[in-house]
Amino acid sequence: MAMAKSATRAAGLALAAMTMAAALWSAAPAAAQAVDRAGAQQNWSVFESGSGASRLCWIVSAPKSWVAQRDGRRVSANRGDIYLMVSVRPSDGVRNEVNTVVGYPFREGSTVRVQIGTDTFAMFTDGENAWFENAAADDRAVEAMKRGVDAKLTGVSSRGTTTIDTYSLIGFTAALEEAQRLCS
């Protein structure tokens, strides 16, 4: 059952990530027409795509800073796209699915440590993505994000480099409320 749920979350995550990536980084006019940037709240952008049962809304932010370390020393790192997002997919019963893409493959079997104020969470990894185990964990993290100032996500690459991505949470609550309203 847990594997099936993870596979379902992975499929939904892949769809959301691909749609968002197309909106943000594709020069293709067709992709730009399929996704609407519905607004922005401080450091968070709000997007929507589809209609009816296939409607998808999400908020996304890039890190305000990031650091790469190996053996306790700063190192340079080549990374692809880096972002944190929260998806709303009513047709799948998804209200607050949190996901991060880090721009490198994670170490096999590793987790991402998420620090928001005094709250600490763990996300499981798959390729360049990480997300929480279930909807209850998503909800706990989202509540902490609403109260927090920033979120620090610490992960380890397949090469053993530790990265710390710091995201501002200013505007997070307003952006999430807008996405939930758009997809209600």
mmCIF file with all atom_site columns, C-alpha atoms in Angstrom:
data_model
loop_
_atom_site.group_PDB
_atom_site.id
_atom_site.type_symbol
_atom_site.label_atom_id
_atom_site.label_alt_id
_atom_site.label_comp_id
_atom_site.label_asym_id
_atom_site.label_entity_id
_atom_site.label_seq_id
_atom_site.pdbx_PDB_ins_code
_atom_site.Cartn_x
_atom_site.Cartn_y
_atom_site.Cartn_z
_atom_site.occupancy
_atom_site.B_iso_or_equiv
_atom_site.pdbx_formal_charge
_atom_site.auth_seq_id
_atom_site.auth_comp_id
_atom_site.auth_asym_id
_atom_site.auth_atom_id
_atom_site.pdbx_PDB_model_num
ATOM 1   C CA . MET A 1 1   ? 0.000   0.000  0.000   1.00 0.00 ? 1   MET A CA 1
ATOM 2   C CA . ALA A 1 2   ? 2.787   2.452  0.900   1.00 0.00 ? 2   ALA A CA 1
ATOM 3   C CA . MET A 1 3   ? 4.550   1.732  -2.401  1.00 0.00 ? 3   MET A CA 1
ATOM 4   C CA . ALA A 1 4   ? 1.332   2.348  -4.361  1.00 0.00 ? 4   ALA A CA 1
ATOM 5   C CA . LYS A 1 5   ? 0.771   5.636  -2.534  1.00 0.00 ? 5   LYS A CA 1
ATOM 6   C CA . SER A 1 6   ? 4.370   6.661  -3.219  1.00 0.00 ? 6   SER A CA 1
ATOM 7   C CA . ALA A 1 7   ? 3.958   5.781  -6.895  1.00 0.00 ? 7   ALA A CA 1
ATOM 8   C CA . THR A 1 8   ? 0.768   7.858  -7.079  1.00 0.00 ? 8   THR A CA 1
ATOM 9   C CA . ARG A 1 9   ? 2.478   10.802 -5.365  1.00 0.00 ? 9   ARG A CA 1
ATOM 10  C CA . ALA A 1 10  ? 5.470   10.428 -7.686  1.00 0.00 ? 10  ALA A CA 1
ATOM 11  C CA . ALA A 1 11  ? 3.231   10.497 -10.758 1.00 0.00 ? 11  ALA A CA 1
ATOM 12  C CA . GLY A 1 12  ? 1.394   13.579 -9.512  1.00 0.00 ? 12  GLY A CA 1
ATOM 13  C CA . LEU A 1 13  ? 4.660   15.216 -8.579  1.00 0.00 ? 13  LEU A CA 1
ATOM 14  C CA . ALA A 1 14  ? 6.159   14.471 -11.975 1.00 0.00 ? 14  ALA A CA 1
ATOM 15  C CA . LEU A 1 15  ? 3.131   16.020 -13.701 1.00 0.00 ? 15  LEU A CA 1
ATOM 16  C CA . ALA A 1 16  ? 3.287   19.136 -11.548 1.00 0.00 ? 16  ALA A CA 1
ATOM 17  C CA . ALA A 1 17  ? 7.045   19.491 -11.928 1.00 0.00 ? 17  ALA A CA 1
ATOM 18  C CA . MET A 1 18  ? 6.925   19.060 -15.698 1.00 0.00 ? 18  MET A CA 1
ATOM 19  C CA . THR A 1 19  ? 4.083   21.538 -16.062 1.00 0.00 ? 19  THR A CA 1
ATOM 20  C CA . MET A 1 20  ? 5.824   24.060 -13.856 1.00 0.00 ? 20  MET A CA 1
ATOM 21  C CA . ALA A 1 21  ? 9.162   23.582 -15.598 1.00 0.00 ? 21  ALA A CA 1
ATOM 22  C CA . ALA A 1 22  ? 7.493   24.120 -18.953 1.00 0.00 ? 22  ALA A CA 1
ATOM 23  C CA . ALA A 1 23  ? 5.943   27.329 -17.682 1.00 0.00 ? 23  ALA A CA 1
ATOM 24  C CA . LEU A 1 24  ? 9.101   28.721 -16.175 1.00 0.00 ? 24  LEU A CA 1
ATOM 25  C CA . TRP A 1 25  ? 11.866  27.594 -18.457 1.00 0.00 ? 25  TRP A CA 1
ATOM 26  C CA . SER A 1 26  ? 10.437  26.681 -21.844 1.00 0.00 ? 26  SER A CA 1
ATOM 27  C CA . ALA A 1 27  ? 10.509  29.031 -24.771 1.00 0.00 ? 27  ALA A CA 1
ATOM 28  C CA . ALA A 1 28  ? 7.864   26.979 -26.564 1.00 0.00 ? 28  ALA A CA 1
ATOM 29  C CA . PRO A 1 29  ? 4.726   29.093 -27.163 1.00 0.00 ? 29  PRO A CA 1
ATOM 30  C CA . ALA A 1 30  ? 2.423   26.070 -26.752 1.00 0.00 ? 30  ALA A CA 1
ATOM 31  C CA . ALA A 1 31  ? 3.728   25.399 -23.243 1.00 0.00 ? 31  ALA A CA 1
ATOM 32  C CA . ALA A 1 32  ? 3.349   29.053 -22.304 1.00 0.00 ? 32  ALA A CA 1
ATOM 33  C CA . GLN A 1 33  ? -0.321  28.975 -23.360 1.00 0.00 ? 33  GLN A CA 1
ATOM 34  C CA . ALA A 1 34  ? -1.097  25.922 -21.228 1.00 0.00 ? 34  ALA A CA 1
ATOM 35  C CA . VAL A 1 35  ? 0.016   27.499 -17.949 1.00 0.00 ? 35  VAL A CA 1
ATOM 36  C CA . ASP A 1 36  ? -0.999  30.830 -16.460 1.00 0.00 ? 36  ASP A CA 1
ATOM 37  C CA . ARG A 1 37  ? 1.020   32.721 -13.894 1.00 0.00 ? 37  ARG A CA 1
ATOM 38  C CA . ALA A 1 38  ? -1.901  33.738 -11.739 1.00 0.00 ? 38  ALA A CA 1
ATOM 39  C CA . GLY A 1 39  ? -0.029  36.054 -9.427  1.00 0.00 ? 39  GLY A CA 1
ATOM 40  C CA . ALA A 1 40  ? 2.801   36.590 -7.016  1.00 0.00 ? 40  ALA A CA 1
ATOM 41  C CA . GLN A 1 41  ? 2.975   37.138 -3.281  1.00 0.00 ? 41  GLN A CA 1
ATOM 42  C CA . GLN A 1 42  ? 6.376   38.472 -2.214  1.00 0.00 ? 42  GLN A CA 1
ATOM 43  C CA . ASN A 1 43  ? 8.812   35.577 -2.845  1.00 0.00 ? 43  ASN A CA 1
ATOM 44  C CA . TRP A 1 44  ? 6.214   33.099 -4.124  1.00 0.00 ? 44  TRP A CA 1
ATOM 45  C CA . SER A 1 45  ? 4.613   32.837 -7.572  1.00 0.00 ? 45  SER A CA 1
ATOM 46  C CA . VAL A 1 46  ? 1.171   31.310 -8.144  1.00 0.00 ? 46  VAL A CA 1
ATOM 47  C CA . PHE A 1 47  ? 0.405   29.214 -11.250 1.00 0.00 ? 47  PHE A CA 1
ATOM 48  C CA . GLU A 1 48  ? -2.641  27.446 -12.627 1.00 0.00 ? 48  GLU A CA 1
ATOM 49  C CA . SER A 1 49  ? -3.151  25.032 -15.487 1.00 0.00 ? 49  SER A CA 1
ATOM 50  C CA . GLY A 1 50  ? -5.966  22.972 -16.961 1.00 0.00 ? 50  GLY A CA 1
ATOM 51  C CA . SER A 1 51  ? -9.653  23.169 -16.254 1.00 0.00 ? 51  SER A CA 1
ATOM 52  C CA . GLY A 1 52  ? -12.378 21.151 -14.633 1.00 0.00 ? 52  GLY A CA 1
ATOM 53  C CA . ALA A 1 53  ? -11.238 17.793 -13.286 1.00 0.00 ? 53  ALA A CA 1
ATOM 54  C CA . SER A 1 54  ? -7.713  18.269 -14.639 1.00 0.00 ? 54  SER A CA 1
ATOM 55  C CA . ARG A 1 55  ? -7.187  21.634 -12.907 1.00 0.00 ? 55  ARG A CA 1
ATOM 56  C CA . LEU A 1 56  ? -3.804  22.076 -11.230 1.00 0.00 ? 56  LEU A CA 1
ATOM 57  C CA . CYS A 1 57  ? -2.599  25.018 -9.135  1.00 0.00 ? 57  CYS A CA 1
ATOM 58  C CA . TRP A 1 58  ? 0.726   25.492 -7.409  1.00 0.00 ? 58  TRP A CA 1
ATOM 59  C CA . ILE A 1 59  ? 3.006   27.983 -5.757  1.00 0.00 ? 59  ILE A CA 1
ATOM 60  C CA . VAL A 1 60  ? 6.736   28.041 -6.296  1.00 0.00 ? 60  VAL A CA 1
ATOM 61  C CA . SER A 1 61  ? 9.810   29.848 -5.050  1.00 0.00 ? 61  SER A CA 1
ATOM 62  C CA . ALA A 1 62  ? 13.517  29.767 -5.804  1.00 0.00 ? 62  ALA A CA 1
ATOM 63  C CA . PRO A 1 63  ? 15.937  29.720 -2.868  1.00 0.00 ? 63  PRO A CA 1
ATOM 64  C CA . LYS A 1 64  ? 17.113  33.104 -1.632  1.00 0.00 ? 64  LYS A CA 1
ATOM 65  C CA . SER A 1 65  ? 20.507  31.480 -1.084  1.00 0.00 ? 65  SER A CA 1
ATOM 66  C CA . TRP A 1 66  ? 22.229  28.126 -1.231  1.00 0.00 ? 66  TRP A CA 1
ATOM 67  C CA . VAL A 1 67  ? 25.533  26.666 -0.120  1.00 0.00 ? 67  VAL A CA 1
ATOM 68  C CA . ALA A 1 68  ? 27.374  23.501 -1.150  1.00 0.00 ? 68  ALA A CA 1
ATOM 69  C CA . GLN A 1 69  ? 29.754  21.797 1.293   1.00 0.00 ? 69  GLN A CA 1
ATOM 70  C CA . ARG A 1 70  ? 32.004  18.772 1.350   1.00 0.00 ? 70  ARG A CA 1
ATOM 71  C CA . ASP A 1 71  ? 33.914  17.708 4.458   1.00 0.00 ? 71  ASP A CA 1
ATOM 72  C CA . GLY A 1 72  ? 32.702  20.873 6.200   1.00 0.00 ? 72  GLY A CA 1
ATOM 73  C CA . ARG A 1 73  ? 34.178  23.212 3.562   1.00 0.00 ? 73  ARG A CA 1
ATOM 74  C CA . ARG A 1 74  ? 32.334  25.269 0.963   1.00 0.00 ? 74  ARG A CA 1
ATOM 75  C CA . VAL A 1 75  ? 32.708  23.965 -2.557  1.00 0.00 ? 75  VAL A CA 1
ATOM 76  C CA . SER A 1 76  ? 31.330  24.975 -5.927  1.00 0.00 ? 76  SER A CA 1
ATOM 77  C CA . ALA A 1 77  ? 28.551  22.869 -7.387  1.00 0.00 ? 77  ALA A CA 1
ATOM 78  C CA . ASN A 1 78  ? 26.897  22.688 -10.781 1.00 0.00 ? 78  ASN A CA 1
ATOM 79  C CA . ARG A 1 79  ? 23.166  22.473 -10.267 1.00 0.00 ? 79  ARG A CA 1
ATOM 80  C CA . GLY A 1 80  ? 20.143  22.567 -12.486 1.00 0.00 ? 80  GLY A CA 1
ATOM 81  C CA . ASP A 1 81  ? 16.843  24.185 -11.553 1.00 0.00 ? 81  ASP A CA 1
ATOM 82  C CA . ILE A 1 82  ? 16.237  24.592 -7.818  1.00 0.00 ? 82  ILE A CA 1
ATOM 83  C CA . TYR A 1 83  ? 12.799  25.309 -6.390  1.00 0.00 ? 83  TYR A CA 1
ATOM 84  C CA . LEU A 1 84  ? 10.290  24.552 -3.656  1.00 0.00 ? 84  LEU A CA 1
ATOM 85  C CA . MET A 1 85  ? 6.635   24.180 -4.551  1.00 0.00 ? 85  MET A CA 1
ATOM 86  C CA . VAL A 1 86  ? 3.267   23.291 -3.091  1.00 0.00 ? 86  VAL A CA 1
ATOM 87  C CA . SER A 1 87  ? 0.659   21.718 -5.402  1.00 0.00 ? 87  SER A CA 1
ATOM 88  C CA . VAL A 1 88  ? -3.127  21.756 -5.246  1.00 0.00 ? 88  VAL A CA 1
ATOM 89  C CA . ARG A 1 89  ? -4.843  19.075 -7.370  1.00 0.00 ? 89  ARG A CA 1
ATOM 90  C CA . PRO A 1 90  ? -8.526  18.809 -6.418  1.00 0.00 ? 90  PRO A CA 1
ATOM 91  C CA . SER A 1 91  ? -9.247  15.872 -8.749  1.00 0.00 ? 91  SER A CA 1
ATOM 92  C CA . ASP A 1 92  ? -6.664  13.815 -6.826  1.00 0.00 ? 92  ASP A CA 1
ATOM 93  C CA . GLY A 1 93  ? -7.743  15.112 -3.413  1.00 0.00 ? 93  GLY A CA 1
ATOM 94  C CA . VAL A 1 94  ? -4.408  16.927 -3.043  1.00 0.00 ? 94  VAL A CA 1
ATOM 95  C CA . ARG A 1 95  ? -4.451  20.202 -1.130  1.00 0.00 ? 95  ARG A CA 1
ATOM 96  C CA . ASN A 1 96  ? -0.892  20.862 0.126   1.00 0.00 ? 96  ASN A CA 1
ATOM 97  C CA . GLU A 1 97  ? 1.629   18.572 -1.600  1.00 0.00 ? 97  GLU A CA 1
ATOM 98  C CA . VAL A 1 98  ? 5.111   19.928 -0.871  1.00 0.00 ? 98  VAL A CA 1
ATOM 99  C CA . ASN A 1 99  ? 7.954   19.114 -3.260  1.00 0.00 ? 99  ASN A CA 1
ATOM 100 C CA . THR A 1 100 ? 11.468  20.324 -3.868  1.00 0.00 ? 100 THR A CA 1
ATOM 101 C CA . VAL A 1 101 ? 13.658  19.942 -6.934  1.00 0.00 ? 101 VAL A CA 1
ATOM 102 C CA . VAL A 1 102 ? 17.347  20.441 -6.188  1.00 0.00 ? 102 VAL A CA 1
ATOM 103 C CA . GLY A 1 103 ? 19.147  20.358 -9.533  1.00 0.00 ? 103 GLY A CA 1
ATOM 104 C CA . TYR A 1 104 ? 21.245  17.265 -8.826  1.00 0.00 ? 104 TYR A CA 1
ATOM 105 C CA . PRO A 1 105 ? 20.573  13.574 -8.120  1.00 0.00 ? 105 PRO A CA 1
ATOM 106 C CA . PHE A 1 106 ? 20.273  12.784 -4.430  1.00 0.00 ? 106 PHE A CA 1
ATOM 107 C CA . ARG A 1 107 ? 22.334  10.076 -2.781  1.00 0.00 ? 107 ARG A CA 1
ATOM 108 C CA . GLU A 1 108 ? 20.380  6.824  -3.027  1.00 0.00 ? 108 GLU A CA 1
ATOM 109 C CA . GLY A 1 109 ? 18.209  6.279  0.057   1.00 0.00 ? 109 GLY A CA 1
ATOM 110 C CA . SER A 1 110 ? 18.960  9.695  1.548   1.00 0.00 ? 110 SER A CA 1
ATOM 111 C CA . THR A 1 111 ? 16.461  12.115 3.051   1.00 0.00 ? 111 THR A CA 1
ATOM 112 C CA . VAL A 1 112 ? 16.203  15.892 2.977   1.00 0.00 ? 112 VAL A CA 1
ATOM 113 C CA . ARG A 1 113 ? 16.209  17.622 6.348   1.00 0.00 ? 113 ARG A CA 1
ATOM 114 C CA . VAL A 1 114 ? 13.767  20.534 6.470   1.00 0.00 ? 114 VAL A CA 1
ATOM 115 C CA . GLN A 1 115 ? 14.213  23.124 9.225   1.00 0.00 ? 115 GLN A CA 1
ATOM 116 C CA . ILE A 1 116 ? 11.473  25.733 9.705   1.00 0.00 ? 116 ILE A CA 1
ATOM 117 C CA . GLY A 1 117 ? 11.981  27.689 12.899  1.00 0.00 ? 117 GLY A CA 1
ATOM 118 C CA . THR A 1 118 ? 12.259  25.053 15.631  1.00 0.00 ? 118 THR A CA 1
ATOM 119 C CA . ASP A 1 119 ? 10.380  22.425 13.594  1.00 0.00 ? 119 ASP A CA 1
ATOM 120 C CA . THR A 1 120 ? 12.317  19.726 11.752  1.00 0.00 ? 120 THR A CA 1
ATOM 121 C CA . PHE A 1 121 ? 10.929  17.419 9.071   1.00 0.00 ? 121 PHE A CA 1
ATOM 122 C CA . ALA A 1 122 ? 12.287  14.772 6.709   1.00 0.00 ? 122 ALA A CA 1
ATOM 123 C CA . MET A 1 123 ? 11.462  14.354 3.028   1.00 0.00 ? 123 MET A CA 1
ATOM 124 C CA . PHE A 1 124 ? 12.192  11.198 1.056   1.00 0.00 ? 124 PHE A CA 1
ATOM 125 C CA . THR A 1 125 ? 14.132  11.500 -2.181  1.00 0.00 ? 125 THR A CA 1
ATOM 126 C CA . ASP A 1 126 ? 13.832  10.158 -5.703  1.00 0.00 ? 126 ASP A CA 1
ATOM 127 C CA . GLY A 1 127 ? 16.212  11.388 -8.399  1.00 0.00 ? 127 GLY A CA 1
ATOM 128 C CA . GLU A 1 128 ? 16.355  15.192 -8.075  1.00 0.00 ? 128 GLU A CA 1
ATOM 129 C CA . ASN A 1 129 ? 13.022  15.402 -6.205  1.00 0.00 ? 129 ASN A CA 1
ATOM 130 C CA . ALA A 1 130 ? 12.031  15.164 -2.565  1.00 0.00 ? 130 ALA A CA 1
ATOM 131 C CA . TRP A 1 131 ? 8.656   15.230 -0.877  1.00 0.00 ? 131 TRP A CA 1
ATOM 132 C CA . PHE A 1 132 ? 6.923   14.216 2.324   1.00 0.00 ? 132 PHE A CA 1
ATOM 133 C CA . GLU A 1 133 ? 5.672   10.687 2.939   1.00 0.00 ? 133 GLU A CA 1
ATOM 134 C CA . ASN A 1 134 ? 1.976   11.494 3.124   1.00 0.00 ? 134 ASN A CA 1
ATOM 135 C CA . ALA A 1 135 ? -0.656  14.227 3.231   1.00 0.00 ? 135 ALA A CA 1
ATOM 136 C CA . ALA A 1 136 ? -0.493  14.518 7.034   1.00 0.00 ? 136 ALA A CA 1
ATOM 137 C CA . ALA A 1 137 ? 3.249   15.257 6.850   1.00 0.00 ? 137 ALA A CA 1
ATOM 138 C CA . ASP A 1 138 ? 2.589   17.787 4.057   1.00 0.00 ? 138 ASP A CA 1
ATOM 139 C CA . ASP A 1 139 ? -0.017  19.508 6.241   1.00 0.00 ? 139 ASP A CA 1
ATOM 140 C CA . ARG A 1 140 ? 2.331   19.692 9.257   1.00 0.00 ? 140 ARG A CA 1
ATOM 141 C CA . ALA A 1 141 ? 5.086   21.203 7.116   1.00 0.00 ? 141 ALA A CA 1
ATOM 142 C CA . VAL A 1 142 ? 2.698   23.691 5.495   1.00 0.00 ? 142 VAL A CA 1
ATOM 143 C CA . GLU A 1 143 ? 1.471   24.849 8.917   1.00 0.00 ? 143 GLU A CA 1
ATOM 144 C CA . ALA A 1 144 ? 5.093   25.417 9.978   1.00 0.00 ? 144 ALA A CA 1
ATOM 145 C CA . MET A 1 145 ? 5.754   27.271 6.706   1.00 0.00 ? 145 MET A CA 1
ATOM 146 C CA . LYS A 1 146 ? 2.804   29.573 7.399   1.00 0.00 ? 146 LYS A CA 1
ATOM 147 C CA . ARG A 1 147 ? 4.344   30.493 10.774  1.00 0.00 ? 147 ARG A CA 1
ATOM 148 C CA . GLY A 1 148 ? 7.961   30.566 9.629   1.00 0.00 ? 148 GLY A CA 1
ATOM 149 C CA . VAL A 1 149 ? 10.311  33.158 8.224   1.00 0.00 ? 149 VAL A CA 1
ATOM 150 C CA . ASP A 1 150 ? 12.445  30.803 6.179   1.00 0.00 ? 150 ASP A CA 1
ATOM 151 C CA . ALA A 1 151 ? 12.884  27.124 5.399   1.00 0.00 ? 151 ALA A CA 1
ATOM 152 C CA . LYS A 1 152 ? 16.291  25.446 5.187   1.00 0.00 ? 152 LYS A CA 1
ATOM 153 C CA . LEU A 1 153 ? 16.457  22.247 3.167   1.00 0.00 ? 153 LEU A CA 1
ATOM 154 C CA . THR A 1 154 ? 19.595  20.148 3.553   1.00 0.00 ? 154 THR A CA 1
ATOM 155 C CA . GLY A 1 155 ? 20.303  17.311 1.135   1.00 0.00 ? 155 GLY A CA 1
ATOM 156 C CA . VAL A 1 156 ? 23.216  15.168 -0.022  1.00 0.00 ? 156 VAL A CA 1
ATOM 157 C CA . SER A 1 157 ? 24.051  14.572 -3.664  1.00 0.00 ? 157 SER A CA 1
ATOM 158 C CA . SER A 1 158 ? 25.042  11.258 -5.213  1.00 0.00 ? 158 SER A CA 1
ATOM 159 C CA . ARG A 1 159 ? 28.624  12.616 -5.158  1.00 0.00 ? 159 ARG A CA 1
ATOM 160 C CA . GLY A 1 160 ? 28.490  13.302 -1.423  1.00 0.00 ? 160 GLY A CA 1
ATOM 161 C CA . THR A 1 161 ? 28.112  17.082 -1.587  1.00 0.00 ? 161 THR A CA 1
ATOM 162 C CA . THR A 1 162 ? 25.812  18.548 1.062   1.00 0.00 ? 162 THR A CA 1
ATOM 163 C CA . THR A 1 163 ? 23.633  21.450 -0.035  1.00 0.00 ? 163 THR A CA 1
ATOM 164 C CA . ILE A 1 164 ? 21.649  23.836 2.114   1.00 0.00 ? 164 ILE A CA 1
ATOM 165 C CA . ASP A 1 165 ? 18.921  25.720 0.248   1.00 0.00 ? 165 ASP A CA 1
ATOM 166 C CA . THR A 1 166 ? 17.296  28.594 2.137   1.00 0.00 ? 166 THR A CA 1
ATOM 167 C CA . TYR A 1 167 ? 13.829  29.732 1.043   1.00 0.00 ? 167 TYR A CA 1
ATOM 168 C CA . SER A 1 168 ? 12.068  32.867 2.231   1.00 0.00 ? 168 SER A CA 1
ATOM 169 C CA . LEU A 1 169 ? 8.557   32.158 3.488   1.00 0.00 ? 169 LEU A CA 1
ATOM 170 C CA . ILE A 1 170 ? 7.470   35.777 3.148   1.00 0.00 ? 170 ILE A CA 1
ATOM 171 C CA . GLY A 1 171 ? 4.290   35.702 1.072   1.00 0.00 ? 171 GLY A CA 1
ATOM 172 C CA . PHE A 1 172 ? 3.903   31.921 1.410   1.00 0.00 ? 172 PHE A CA 1
ATOM 173 C CA . THR A 1 173 ? 0.527   31.985 3.183   1.00 0.00 ? 173 THR A CA 1
ATOM 174 C CA . ALA A 1 174 ? -1.054  34.502 0.799   1.00 0.00 ? 174 ALA A CA 1
ATOM 175 C CA . ALA A 1 175 ? 0.253   32.610 -2.245  1.00 0.00 ? 175 ALA A CA 1
ATOM 176 C CA . LEU A 1 176 ? -1.040  29.265 -0.967  1.00 0.00 ? 176 LEU A CA 1
ATOM 177 C CA . GLU A 1 177 ? -4.447  30.739 -0.164  1.00 0.00 ? 177 GLU A CA 1
ATOM 178 C CA . GLU A 1 178 ? -4.603  32.165 -3.690  1.00 0.00 ? 178 GLU A CA 1
ATOM 179 C CA . ALA A 1 179 ? -3.706  28.786 -5.242  1.00 0.00 ? 179 ALA A CA 1
ATOM 180 C CA . GLN A 1 180 ? -6.305  27.013 -3.097  1.00 0.00 ? 180 GLN A CA 1
ATOM 181 C CA . ARG A 1 181 ? -8.934  29.597 -4.087  1.00 0.00 ? 181 ARG A CA 1
ATOM 182 C CA . LEU A 1 182 ? -8.096  29.217 -7.788  1.00 0.00 ? 182 LEU A CA 1
ATOM 183 C CA . CYS A 1 183 ? -8.422  25.441 -7.567  1.00 0.00 ? 183 CYS A CA 1
ATOM 184 C CA . SER A 1 184 ? -11.480 25.282 -5.287  1.00 0.00 ? 184 SER A CA 1
#
